[in-house]
Amino acid sequence: MENKINRQTEKRKMDKLLEEQYAAETKILESALLKAAGKTSWEEFPEEPEEKVQREYDRLVARLKAKGEYREAVADIRTERLEETKEHLKNYENEWNRTHRFLKPVAAVVAAVMLTALAGMTVSADLQFEDETVQTCDTSFSEEK
């Protein structure tokens, strides 16, 4: 139990360290990008209208499709994840079936052993105490008038 707690504590420390490192590297990259653009903050960039952004995006997609480099990323990712999930479920089902096939006979053997042990204890107790009489206790109450 203590080992598990230590591992969890180590994982938390590692997560915190990685998070801090990620934040530091992000700041470095952000400042390098801003410096390359000749800006000091993101607010210095002009606000572009949504229509222009969408138009440029559509141009980019058309150019990539023409070159054959564009793929429907969302559909492909969903399909890949669906296939991976199906494969994992199939693996788990196979593992369960393998385990279940093993556990059924084991459970039957354990049940037989337990019943045999119970019967043996009952028989040995009967043989050990058969000559002793069982004292009964008077549980009737006398009626008082």
Tab-separated table of C-alpha atoms in Angstrom:
chain	number	residue	atom	x	y	z
A	1	MET	CA	0.000	0.000	0.000
A	2	GLU	CA	2.806	2.357	0.932
A	3	ASN	CA	4.562	1.549	-2.354
A	4	LYS	CA	1.406	2.483	-4.279
A	5	ILE	CA	1.160	5.790	-2.403
A	6	ASN	CA	4.828	6.509	-3.153
A	7	ARG	CA	4.266	5.814	-6.864
A	8	GLN	CA	1.241	8.129	-6.920
A	9	THR	CA	3.234	10.848	-5.181
A	10	GLU	CA	6.079	10.421	-7.674
A	11	LYS	CA	3.603	10.611	-10.573
A	12	ARG	CA	2.119	13.828	-9.180
A	13	LYS	CA	5.596	15.345	-8.780
A	14	MET	CA	6.504	14.292	-12.329
A	15	ASP	CA	3.242	15.735	-13.696
A	16	LYS	CA	3.882	19.036	-11.927
A	17	LEU	CA	7.476	19.155	-13.197
A	18	LEU	CA	6.361	18.404	-16.764
A	19	GLU	CA	3.628	21.030	-16.551
A	20	GLU	CA	6.131	23.649	-15.385
A	21	GLN	CA	8.562	22.645	-18.144
A	22	TYR	CA	5.767	22.825	-20.735
A	23	ALA	CA	4.775	26.316	-19.565
A	24	ALA	CA	8.412	27.525	-19.721
A	25	GLU	CA	8.964	26.093	-23.201
A	26	THR	CA	5.678	27.572	-24.411
A	27	LYS	CA	6.761	31.028	-23.253
A	28	ILE	CA	10.107	30.629	-25.022
A	29	LEU	CA	8.462	29.565	-28.282
A	30	GLU	CA	5.843	32.298	-28.040
A	31	SER	CA	8.466	34.987	-27.543
A	32	ALA	CA	10.519	33.599	-30.453
A	33	LEU	CA	7.448	33.718	-32.726
A	34	LEU	CA	6.617	37.258	-31.678
A	35	LYS	CA	10.232	38.341	-32.168
A	36	ALA	CA	10.314	36.763	-35.651
A	37	ALA	CA	7.149	38.691	-36.537
A	38	GLY	CA	8.631	41.923	-35.169
A	39	LYS	CA	5.988	42.238	-32.437
A	40	THR	CA	6.142	42.341	-28.661
A	41	SER	CA	2.640	41.005	-27.903
A	42	TRP	CA	-0.247	39.243	-29.601
A	43	GLU	CA	-2.424	42.364	-29.309
A	44	GLU	CA	-0.253	44.118	-31.922
A	45	PHE	CA	-1.557	41.846	-34.670
A	46	PRO	CA	-4.470	43.302	-36.654
A	47	GLU	CA	-7.898	41.723	-36.240
A	48	GLU	CA	-8.919	39.998	-39.472
A	49	PRO	CA	-12.569	39.629	-40.476
A	50	GLU	CA	-14.010	36.112	-40.273
A	51	GLU	CA	-14.912	36.087	-43.981
A	52	LYS	CA	-11.303	36.730	-44.995
A	53	VAL	CA	-10.001	34.023	-42.690
A	54	GLN	CA	-12.546	31.525	-44.054
A	55	ARG	CA	-11.733	32.496	-47.658
A	56	GLU	CA	-7.981	31.962	-47.074
A	57	TYR	CA	-8.632	28.647	-45.363
A	58	ASP	CA	-10.754	27.478	-48.298
A	59	ARG	CA	-7.947	28.467	-50.693
A	60	LEU	CA	-5.438	26.483	-48.634
A	61	VAL	CA	-7.683	23.403	-48.594
A	62	ALA	CA	-8.272	23.666	-52.379
A	63	ARG	CA	-4.524	23.918	-53.028
A	64	LEU	CA	-3.768	20.923	-50.791
A	65	LYS	CA	-6.518	18.855	-52.444
A	66	ALA	CA	-5.115	19.714	-55.870
A	67	LYS	CA	-1.687	18.447	-54.777
A	68	GLY	CA	-3.242	15.355	-53.181
A	69	GLU	CA	-1.860	16.237	-49.760
A	70	TYR	CA	-5.176	17.034	-48.122
A	71	ARG	CA	-7.162	14.456	-46.242
A	72	GLU	CA	-10.279	14.748	-44.214
A	73	ALA	CA	-8.454	14.759	-40.912
A	74	VAL	CA	-11.472	14.594	-38.648
A	75	ALA	CA	-13.097	11.723	-40.547
A	76	ASP	CA	-9.812	9.847	-40.781
A	77	ILE	CA	-9.036	10.321	-37.101
A	78	ARG	CA	-12.538	9.198	-36.097
A	79	THR	CA	-12.283	6.144	-38.345
A	80	GLU	CA	-8.826	5.282	-36.999
A	81	ARG	CA	-9.980	5.673	-33.405
A	82	LEU	CA	-13.082	3.609	-34.080
A	83	GLU	CA	-10.970	0.832	-35.583
A	84	GLU	CA	-8.518	0.993	-32.661
A	85	THR	CA	-11.385	0.860	-30.178
A	86	LYS	CA	-12.928	-2.131	-31.932
A	87	GLU	CA	-9.561	-3.886	-31.896
A	88	HIS	CA	-9.076	-3.174	-28.171
A	89	LEU	CA	-12.573	-4.440	-27.379
A	90	LYS	CA	-11.917	-7.596	-29.371
A	91	ASN	CA	-8.651	-8.132	-27.474
A	92	TYR	CA	-10.401	-7.632	-24.132
A	93	GLU	CA	-13.170	-10.011	-25.161
A	94	ASN	CA	-10.623	-12.656	-26.149
A	95	GLU	CA	-8.776	-12.139	-22.862
A	96	TRP	CA	-12.038	-12.425	-20.905
A	97	ASN	CA	-13.006	-15.620	-22.740
A	98	ARG	CA	-9.583	-17.123	-22.070
A	99	THR	CA	-9.793	-16.198	-18.380
A	100	HIS	CA	-13.405	-17.317	-18.095
A	101	ARG	CA	-12.641	-20.713	-19.652
A	102	PHE	CA	-9.929	-21.174	-17.030
A	103	LEU	CA	-11.981	-19.955	-14.067
A	104	LYS	CA	-15.067	-22.138	-14.605
A	105	PRO	CA	-13.316	-25.457	-13.877
A	106	VAL	CA	-11.294	-23.879	-11.078
A	107	ALA	CA	-14.489	-22.633	-9.423
A	108	ALA	CA	-16.057	-26.097	-9.733
A	109	VAL	CA	-13.007	-27.737	-8.124
A	110	VAL	CA	-12.944	-25.168	-5.304
A	111	ALA	CA	-16.659	-25.701	-4.634
A	112	ALA	CA	-16.175	-29.493	-4.532
A	113	VAL	CA	-13.230	-29.167	-2.141
A	114	MET	CA	-15.189	-26.813	0.126
A	115	LEU	CA	-18.187	-29.178	0.242
A	116	THR	CA	-15.912	-32.141	0.943
A	117	ALA	CA	-14.178	-30.239	3.742
A	118	LEU	CA	-17.530	-29.170	5.217
A	119	ALA	CA	-18.860	-32.722	5.103
A	120	GLY	CA	-15.633	-34.025	6.642
A	121	MET	CA	-15.787	-31.515	9.488
A	122	THR	CA	-19.411	-32.413	10.150
A	123	VAL	CA	-18.678	-36.150	10.231
A	124	SER	CA	-15.627	-35.705	12.472
A	125	ALA	CA	-17.595	-33.491	14.860
A	126	ASP	CA	-20.424	-36.047	15.015
A	127	LEU	CA	-17.972	-38.873	15.723
A	128	GLN	CA	-16.087	-36.898	18.354
A	129	PHE	CA	-19.153	-35.839	20.331
A	130	GLU	CA	-21.530	-38.803	19.752
A	131	ASP	CA	-21.060	-40.334	23.213
A	132	GLU	CA	-21.576	-37.066	25.080
A	133	THR	CA	-25.118	-36.212	25.928
A	134	VAL	CA	-26.385	-32.814	25.172
A	135	GLN	CA	-27.665	-31.066	28.232
A	136	THR	CA	-30.897	-29.303	27.692
A	137	CYS	CA	-31.859	-26.250	29.528
A	138	ASP	CA	-35.328	-25.715	30.885
A	139	THR	CA	-36.697	-22.730	29.016
A	140	SER	CA	-40.253	-22.937	30.269
A	141	PHE	CA	-41.461	-20.270	32.618
A	142	SER	CA	-43.501	-21.090	35.632
A	143	GLU	CA	-46.807	-19.352	35.760
A	144	GLU	CA	-47.255	-17.115	38.754
A	145	LYS	CA	-50.712	-16.288	40.032
